[in-house]
Tab-separated table of C-alpha atoms in Angstrom:
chain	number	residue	atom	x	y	z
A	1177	UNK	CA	22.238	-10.150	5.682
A	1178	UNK	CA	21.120	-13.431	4.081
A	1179	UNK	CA	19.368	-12.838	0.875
A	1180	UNK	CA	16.203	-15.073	0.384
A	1181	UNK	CA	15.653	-17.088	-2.292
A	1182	UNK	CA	13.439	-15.939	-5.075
A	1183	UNK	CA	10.324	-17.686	-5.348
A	1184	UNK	CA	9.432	-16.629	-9.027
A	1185	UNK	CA	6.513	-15.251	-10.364
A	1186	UNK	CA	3.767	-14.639	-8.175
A	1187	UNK	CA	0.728	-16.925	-8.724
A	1188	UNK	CA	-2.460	-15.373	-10.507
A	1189	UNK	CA	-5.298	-13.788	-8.690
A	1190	UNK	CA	-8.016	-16.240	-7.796
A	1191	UNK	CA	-11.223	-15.875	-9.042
A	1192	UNK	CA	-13.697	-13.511	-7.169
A	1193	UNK	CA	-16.968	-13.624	-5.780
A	1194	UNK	CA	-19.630	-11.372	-6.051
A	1195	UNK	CA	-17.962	-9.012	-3.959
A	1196	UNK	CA	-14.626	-9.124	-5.743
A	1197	UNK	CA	-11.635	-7.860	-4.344
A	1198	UNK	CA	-9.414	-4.149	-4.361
A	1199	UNK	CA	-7.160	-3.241	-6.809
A	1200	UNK	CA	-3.638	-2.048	-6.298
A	1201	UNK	CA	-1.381	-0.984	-8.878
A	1202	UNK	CA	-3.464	-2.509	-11.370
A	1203	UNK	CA	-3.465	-6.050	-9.109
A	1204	UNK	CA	-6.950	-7.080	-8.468
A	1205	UNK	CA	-6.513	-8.984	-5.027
A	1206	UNK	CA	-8.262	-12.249	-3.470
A	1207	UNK	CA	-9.746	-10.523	-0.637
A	1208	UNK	CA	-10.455	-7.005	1.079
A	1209	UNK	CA	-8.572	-8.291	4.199
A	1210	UNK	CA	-4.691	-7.827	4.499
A	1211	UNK	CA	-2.668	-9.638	7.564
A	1212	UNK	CA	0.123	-8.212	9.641
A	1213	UNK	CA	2.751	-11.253	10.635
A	1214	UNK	CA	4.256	-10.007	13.966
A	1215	UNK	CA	3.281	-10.719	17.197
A	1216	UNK	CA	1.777	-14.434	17.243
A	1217	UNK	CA	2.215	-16.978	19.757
A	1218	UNK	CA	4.025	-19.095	17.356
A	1219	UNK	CA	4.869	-20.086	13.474
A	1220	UNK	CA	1.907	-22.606	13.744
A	1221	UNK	CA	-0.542	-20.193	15.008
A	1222	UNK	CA	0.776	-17.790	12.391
A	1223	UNK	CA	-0.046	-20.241	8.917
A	1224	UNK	CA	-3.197	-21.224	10.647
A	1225	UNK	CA	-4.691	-17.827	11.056
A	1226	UNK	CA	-3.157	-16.827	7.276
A	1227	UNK	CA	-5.192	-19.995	6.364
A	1228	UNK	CA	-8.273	-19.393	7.729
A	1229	UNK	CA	-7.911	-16.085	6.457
A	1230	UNK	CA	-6.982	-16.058	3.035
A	1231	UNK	CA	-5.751	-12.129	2.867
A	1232	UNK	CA	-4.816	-10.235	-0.407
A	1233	UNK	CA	-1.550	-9.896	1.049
A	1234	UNK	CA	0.612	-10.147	4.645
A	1235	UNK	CA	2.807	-7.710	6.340
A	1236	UNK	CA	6.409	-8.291	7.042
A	1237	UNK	CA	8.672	-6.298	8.614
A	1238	UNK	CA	12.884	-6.347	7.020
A	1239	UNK	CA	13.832	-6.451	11.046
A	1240	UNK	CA	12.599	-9.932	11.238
A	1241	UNK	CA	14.891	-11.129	8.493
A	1242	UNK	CA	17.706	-9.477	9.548
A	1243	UNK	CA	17.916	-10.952	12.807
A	1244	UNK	CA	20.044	-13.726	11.560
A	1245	UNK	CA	20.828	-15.787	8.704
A	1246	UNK	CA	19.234	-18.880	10.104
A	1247	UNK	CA	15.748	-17.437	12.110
A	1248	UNK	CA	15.739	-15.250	8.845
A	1249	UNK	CA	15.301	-18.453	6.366
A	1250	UNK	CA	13.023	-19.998	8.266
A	1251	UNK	CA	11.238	-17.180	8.388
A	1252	UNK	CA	11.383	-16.382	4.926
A	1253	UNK	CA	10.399	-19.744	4.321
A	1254	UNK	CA	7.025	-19.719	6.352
A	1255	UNK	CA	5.638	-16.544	4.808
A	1256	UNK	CA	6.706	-17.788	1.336
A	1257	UNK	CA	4.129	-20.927	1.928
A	1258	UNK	CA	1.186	-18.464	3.439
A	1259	UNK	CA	0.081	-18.198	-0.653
A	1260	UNK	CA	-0.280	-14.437	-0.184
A	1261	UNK	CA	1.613	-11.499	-1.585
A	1262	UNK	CA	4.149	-9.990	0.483
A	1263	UNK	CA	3.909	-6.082	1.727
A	1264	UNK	CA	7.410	-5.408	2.976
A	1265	UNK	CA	6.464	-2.170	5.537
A	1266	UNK	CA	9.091	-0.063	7.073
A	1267	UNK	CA	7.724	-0.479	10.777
A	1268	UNK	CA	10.066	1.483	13.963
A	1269	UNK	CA	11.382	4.072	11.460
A	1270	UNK	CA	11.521	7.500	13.101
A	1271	UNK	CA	12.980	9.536	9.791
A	1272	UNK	CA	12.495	9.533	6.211
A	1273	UNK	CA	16.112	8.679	5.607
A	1274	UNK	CA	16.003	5.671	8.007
A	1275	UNK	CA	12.834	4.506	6.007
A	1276	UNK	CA	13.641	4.768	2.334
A	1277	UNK	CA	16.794	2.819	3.239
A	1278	UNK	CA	14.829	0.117	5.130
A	1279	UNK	CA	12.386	-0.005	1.414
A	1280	UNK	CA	15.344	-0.207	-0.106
A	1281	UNK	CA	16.897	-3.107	1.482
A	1282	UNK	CA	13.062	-4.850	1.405
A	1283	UNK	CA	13.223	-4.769	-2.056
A	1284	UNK	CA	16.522	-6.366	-2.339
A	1285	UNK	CA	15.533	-8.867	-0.097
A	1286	UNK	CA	12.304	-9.438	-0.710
A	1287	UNK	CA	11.971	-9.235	-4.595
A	1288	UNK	CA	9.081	-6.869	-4.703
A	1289	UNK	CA	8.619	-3.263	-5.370
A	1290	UNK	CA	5.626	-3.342	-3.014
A	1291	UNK	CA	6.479	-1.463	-0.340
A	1292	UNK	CA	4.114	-0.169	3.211
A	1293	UNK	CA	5.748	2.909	4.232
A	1294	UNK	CA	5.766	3.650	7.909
A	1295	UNK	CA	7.848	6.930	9.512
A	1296	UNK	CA	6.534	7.002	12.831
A	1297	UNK	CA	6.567	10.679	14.863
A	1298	UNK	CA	5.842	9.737	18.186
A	1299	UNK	CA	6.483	6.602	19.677
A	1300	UNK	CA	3.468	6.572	22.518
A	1301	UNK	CA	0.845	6.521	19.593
A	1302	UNK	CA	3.104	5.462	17.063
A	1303	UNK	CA	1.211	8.536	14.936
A	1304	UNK	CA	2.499	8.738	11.781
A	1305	UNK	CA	4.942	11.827	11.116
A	1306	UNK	CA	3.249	13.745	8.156
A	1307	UNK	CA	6.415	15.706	6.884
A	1308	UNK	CA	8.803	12.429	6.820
A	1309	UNK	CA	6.008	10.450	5.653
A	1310	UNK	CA	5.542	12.574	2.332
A	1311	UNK	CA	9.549	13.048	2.046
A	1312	UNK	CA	9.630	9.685	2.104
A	1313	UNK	CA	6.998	8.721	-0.129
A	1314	UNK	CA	8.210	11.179	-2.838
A	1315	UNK	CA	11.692	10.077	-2.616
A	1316	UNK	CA	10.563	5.876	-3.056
A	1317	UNK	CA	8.052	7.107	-6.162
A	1318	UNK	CA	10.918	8.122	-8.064
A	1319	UNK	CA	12.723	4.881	-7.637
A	1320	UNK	CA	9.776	3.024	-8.754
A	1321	UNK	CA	8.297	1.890	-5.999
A	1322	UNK	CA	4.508	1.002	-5.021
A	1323	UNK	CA	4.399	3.206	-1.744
A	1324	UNK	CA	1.435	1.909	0.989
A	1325	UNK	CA	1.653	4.889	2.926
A	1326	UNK	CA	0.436	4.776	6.578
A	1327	UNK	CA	-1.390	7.871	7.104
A	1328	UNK	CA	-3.534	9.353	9.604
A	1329	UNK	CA	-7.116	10.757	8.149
A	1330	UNK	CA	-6.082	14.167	7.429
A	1331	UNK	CA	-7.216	14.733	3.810
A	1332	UNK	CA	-4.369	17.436	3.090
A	1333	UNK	CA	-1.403	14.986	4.365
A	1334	UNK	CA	-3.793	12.328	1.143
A	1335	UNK	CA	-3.214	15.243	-1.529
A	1336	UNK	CA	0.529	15.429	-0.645
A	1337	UNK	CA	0.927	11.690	-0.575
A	1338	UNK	CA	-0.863	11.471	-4.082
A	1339	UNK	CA	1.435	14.493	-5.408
A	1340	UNK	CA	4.430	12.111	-4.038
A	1341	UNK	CA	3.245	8.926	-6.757
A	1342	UNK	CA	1.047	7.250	-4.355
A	1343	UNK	CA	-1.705	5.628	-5.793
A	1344	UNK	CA	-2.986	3.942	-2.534
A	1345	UNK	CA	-3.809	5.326	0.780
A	1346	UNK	CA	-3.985	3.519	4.073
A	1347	UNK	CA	-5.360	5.881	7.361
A	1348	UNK	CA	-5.409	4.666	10.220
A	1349	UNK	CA	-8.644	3.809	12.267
A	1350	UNK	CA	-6.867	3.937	15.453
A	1351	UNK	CA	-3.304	3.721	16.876
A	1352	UNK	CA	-1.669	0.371	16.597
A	1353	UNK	CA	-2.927	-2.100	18.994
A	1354	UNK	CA	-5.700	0.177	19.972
A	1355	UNK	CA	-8.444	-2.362	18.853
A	1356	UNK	CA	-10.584	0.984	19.083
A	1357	UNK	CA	-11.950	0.216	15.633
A	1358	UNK	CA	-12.743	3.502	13.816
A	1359	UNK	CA	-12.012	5.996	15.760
A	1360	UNK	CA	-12.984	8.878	13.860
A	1361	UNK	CA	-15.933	8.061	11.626
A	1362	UNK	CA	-16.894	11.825	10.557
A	1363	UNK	CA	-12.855	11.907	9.305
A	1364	UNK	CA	-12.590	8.495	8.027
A	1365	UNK	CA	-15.564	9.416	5.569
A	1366	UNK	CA	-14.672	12.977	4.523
A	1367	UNK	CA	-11.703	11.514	3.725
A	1368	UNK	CA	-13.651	8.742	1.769
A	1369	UNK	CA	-15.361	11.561	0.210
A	1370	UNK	CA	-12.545	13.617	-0.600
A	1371	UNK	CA	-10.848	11.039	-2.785
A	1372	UNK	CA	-13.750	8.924	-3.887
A	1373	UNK	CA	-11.705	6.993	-6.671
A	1374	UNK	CA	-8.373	6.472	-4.831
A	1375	UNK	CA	-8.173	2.559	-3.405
A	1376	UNK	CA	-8.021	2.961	0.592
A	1377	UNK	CA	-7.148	0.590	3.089
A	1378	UNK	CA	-8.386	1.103	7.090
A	1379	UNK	CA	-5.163	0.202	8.650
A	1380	UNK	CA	-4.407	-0.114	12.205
A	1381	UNK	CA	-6.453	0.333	15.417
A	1382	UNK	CA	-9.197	-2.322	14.143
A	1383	UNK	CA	-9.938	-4.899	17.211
A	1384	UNK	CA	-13.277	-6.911	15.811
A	1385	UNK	CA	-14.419	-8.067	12.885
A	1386	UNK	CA	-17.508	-5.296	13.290
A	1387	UNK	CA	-14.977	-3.043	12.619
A	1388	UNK	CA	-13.793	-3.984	9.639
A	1389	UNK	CA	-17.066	-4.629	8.594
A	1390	UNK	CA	-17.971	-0.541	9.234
A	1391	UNK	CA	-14.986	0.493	7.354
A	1392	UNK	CA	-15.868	-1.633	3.830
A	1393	UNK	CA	-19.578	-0.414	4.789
A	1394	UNK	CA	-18.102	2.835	4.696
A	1395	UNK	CA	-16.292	2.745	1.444
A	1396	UNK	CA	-13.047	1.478	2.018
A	1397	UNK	CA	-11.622	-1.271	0.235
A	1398	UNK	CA	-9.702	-3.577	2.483
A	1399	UNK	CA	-8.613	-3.600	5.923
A	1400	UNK	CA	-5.271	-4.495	7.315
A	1401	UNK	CA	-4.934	-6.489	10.435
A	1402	UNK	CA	-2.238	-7.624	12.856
A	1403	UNK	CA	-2.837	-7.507	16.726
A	1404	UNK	CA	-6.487	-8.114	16.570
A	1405	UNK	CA	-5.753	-11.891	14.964
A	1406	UNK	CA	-2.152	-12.444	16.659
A	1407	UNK	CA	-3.257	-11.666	20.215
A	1408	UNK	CA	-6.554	-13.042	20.152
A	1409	UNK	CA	-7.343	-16.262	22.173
A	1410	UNK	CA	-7.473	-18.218	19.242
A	1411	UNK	CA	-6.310	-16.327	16.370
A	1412	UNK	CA	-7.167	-18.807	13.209
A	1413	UNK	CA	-11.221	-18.338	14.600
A	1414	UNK	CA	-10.758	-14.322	14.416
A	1415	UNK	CA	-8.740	-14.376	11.496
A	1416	UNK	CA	-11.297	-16.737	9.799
A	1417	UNK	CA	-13.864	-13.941	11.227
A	1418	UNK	CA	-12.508	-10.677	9.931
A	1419	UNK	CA	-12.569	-12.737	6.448
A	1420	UNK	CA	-15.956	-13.062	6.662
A	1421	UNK	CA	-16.812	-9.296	8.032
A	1422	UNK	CA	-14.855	-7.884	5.393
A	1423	UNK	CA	-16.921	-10.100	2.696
A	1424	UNK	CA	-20.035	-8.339	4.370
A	1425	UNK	CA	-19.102	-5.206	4.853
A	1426	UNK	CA	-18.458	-5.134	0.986
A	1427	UNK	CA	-21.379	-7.211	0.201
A	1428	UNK	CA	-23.609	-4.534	1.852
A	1429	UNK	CA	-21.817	-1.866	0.858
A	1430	UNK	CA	-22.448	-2.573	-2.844
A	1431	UNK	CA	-26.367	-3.758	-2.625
A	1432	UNK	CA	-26.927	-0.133	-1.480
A	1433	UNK	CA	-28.161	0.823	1.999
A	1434	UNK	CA	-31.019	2.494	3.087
A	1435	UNK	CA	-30.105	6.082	4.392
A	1436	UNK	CA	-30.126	6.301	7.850
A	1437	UNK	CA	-33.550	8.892	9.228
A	1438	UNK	CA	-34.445	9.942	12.502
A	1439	UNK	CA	-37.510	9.132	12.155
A	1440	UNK	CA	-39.697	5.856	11.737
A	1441	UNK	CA	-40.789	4.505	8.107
A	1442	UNK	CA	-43.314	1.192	8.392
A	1443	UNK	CA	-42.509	-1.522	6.773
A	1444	UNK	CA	-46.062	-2.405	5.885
A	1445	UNK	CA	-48.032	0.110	4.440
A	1446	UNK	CA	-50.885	1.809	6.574
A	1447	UNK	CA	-53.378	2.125	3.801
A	1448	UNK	CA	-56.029	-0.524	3.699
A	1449	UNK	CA	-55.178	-1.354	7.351
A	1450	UNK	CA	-58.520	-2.583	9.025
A	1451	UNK	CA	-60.591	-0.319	11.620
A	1452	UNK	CA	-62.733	-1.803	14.365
C-alpha cells in the first residue's frame, strides 16, 4: 500500500454567510452539503462538480487507494486539490472487525482521524447493521477517532451510537442510490426531535436538490451526496444545485416557518372590506 503524501495542515474555514455552516467536532464547516467521490464518469467531471459545489467535506473510500500504487497517487492527488476536507468512510464492510481495520488503515493513509463508519447488514439495501455498527463505533471512540456513523432513523440504535463517543449522527433518507429523497419523514423528525442538539447529517437515498432542501428545512444540518451528482447528466449543474438547495433549506429553516393548518388564513384582512 502506497502511503500518500501529507498535505499539512488543513486550510481554515471560510467565512460564512448568513446561513453559516454545521459544526463537527468543534469544526465549523463551509457548507451544509458533503460530496461522495465514487461513481463519476471521469476525474474531470469529478473536480468540476466538487467545484461547483463547494462541500464541507468529500467522501473517499480506502479501496480506491489501495488499488495500486500508481491509480492510488493520482487519485490521492485529485481529491487533495478538491479544497475540501477528507471523510475517509469504511464503505462494503460487512463486520465490525472488517471496519475498524479499514478506519484504521484510513487514518494511516489518509492523515485524519475523521472517519464515516459504514458496516453494512444486507447487501440488497445496503441497510446498515445496527449491532456491528455500535461495536464498531465504540471500539474506534476509544482510539480517538471522530466516528460519522451511517445509521438508519431508529432513535434507540442514536442513543447507543452516542453512548459509543459519537458526537455526530448521519441516518439515512433512503438506501444508497435510491434517489427516494426522505423516505420516512415522520422518523427522520422524531429522530430530529429526539436529539435536538446532536449535529445530523441526511445521508444517502437523496436524488434532487428538493430533497436536500426538506431535510435542512427539517432540522438537519448538512446533507451528504454521491449518486445524485455522479450519475446525473451533467453532474457540475446538480452539484452546483444541491449547493444552492441546501443554502435554502437552511435559510428557511432559520427565518422560521409558518406552521402548516388545514385550514385557510387570508392574507389580507376581511375587516374594512367594501360591500355593494
Amino acid at each position: 500500500m502506497t502511503r500518500a503524501p501529507h498535505a499539512g495542515p488543513e486550510p481554515a474555514p471560510e467565512p460564512q454567510d448568513d446561513a453559516g455552516g454545521p459544526v463537527f467536532y468543534g469544526r465549523r464547516m463551509r457548507s451544509a452539503l458533503m460530496l461522495g467521490t465514487a461513481g463519476y464518469p471521469s476525474p474531470a467531471a469529478l473536480a468540476e462538480a466538487a467545484r461547483a459545489a463547494r462541500p464541507a467535506a468529500v467522501t473517499v473510500s480506502l479501496r480506491r487507494e489501495d488499488a495500486g500504487a500508481r491509480a492510488g497517487a493520482a487519485f490521492w492527488e485529485l481529491v487533495r486539490g478538491l479544497g475540501a476536507p477528507l471523510l475517509p468512510n469504511t464503505a462494503g464492510c460487512f463486520t465490525a472487525r472488517e471496519a475498524v481495520t479499514t478506519a484504521q488503515m484510513a487514518r494511516e493513509l489518509f492523515g485524519t482521524d475523521w472517519i464515516k463508519l459504514e458496516v453494512i447488514g444486507r447487501a440488497d439495501t445496503l441497510a446498515p447493521d445496527p449491532f456491528g455498527l455500535v461495536e464498531a463505533a465504540r471500539i474506534l471512540c476509544a482510539e480517538g477517532f471522530r466516528v460519522f456513523p451511517y445509521a438508519t432513523e431508529d432513535a434507540v440504535l442514536a442513543e447507543r451510537l452516542l453512548e459509543a463517543g459519537c458526537q455526530v449522527l448521519m441516518p439515512w433518507g433512503a438506501p444508497i442510490g435510491a434517489g427516494l429523497g426522505l423516505a420516512n419523514p415522520h422518523g427522520l423528525r422524531a429522530l430530529r426531535r429526539c436529539f435536538p442538539d446532536v449535529p445530523m447529517v441526511i445521508d444517502a437515498g437523496l436524488g434532487l436538490p428538493s430533497h436536500a432542501a426538506a431535510a435542512l428545512e427539517m432540522g438537519f444540518d448538512a446533507v451528504l451526496v454521491n449518486t445524485a451528482v455522479a450519475r446525473a447528466a451533467d453532474p457540475a449543474r446538480m452539484a452546483r444545485a444541491f449547493a444552492r438547495a441546501v443554502e435554502a433549506g437552511a435559510l428557511g429553516r432559520a427565518a422560521g416557518p409558518i406552521p402548516a393548518r388545514e385550514t385557510a388564513t387570508p392574507s389580507t384582512p376581511l375587516a374594512g372590506r367594501p360591500f355593494s
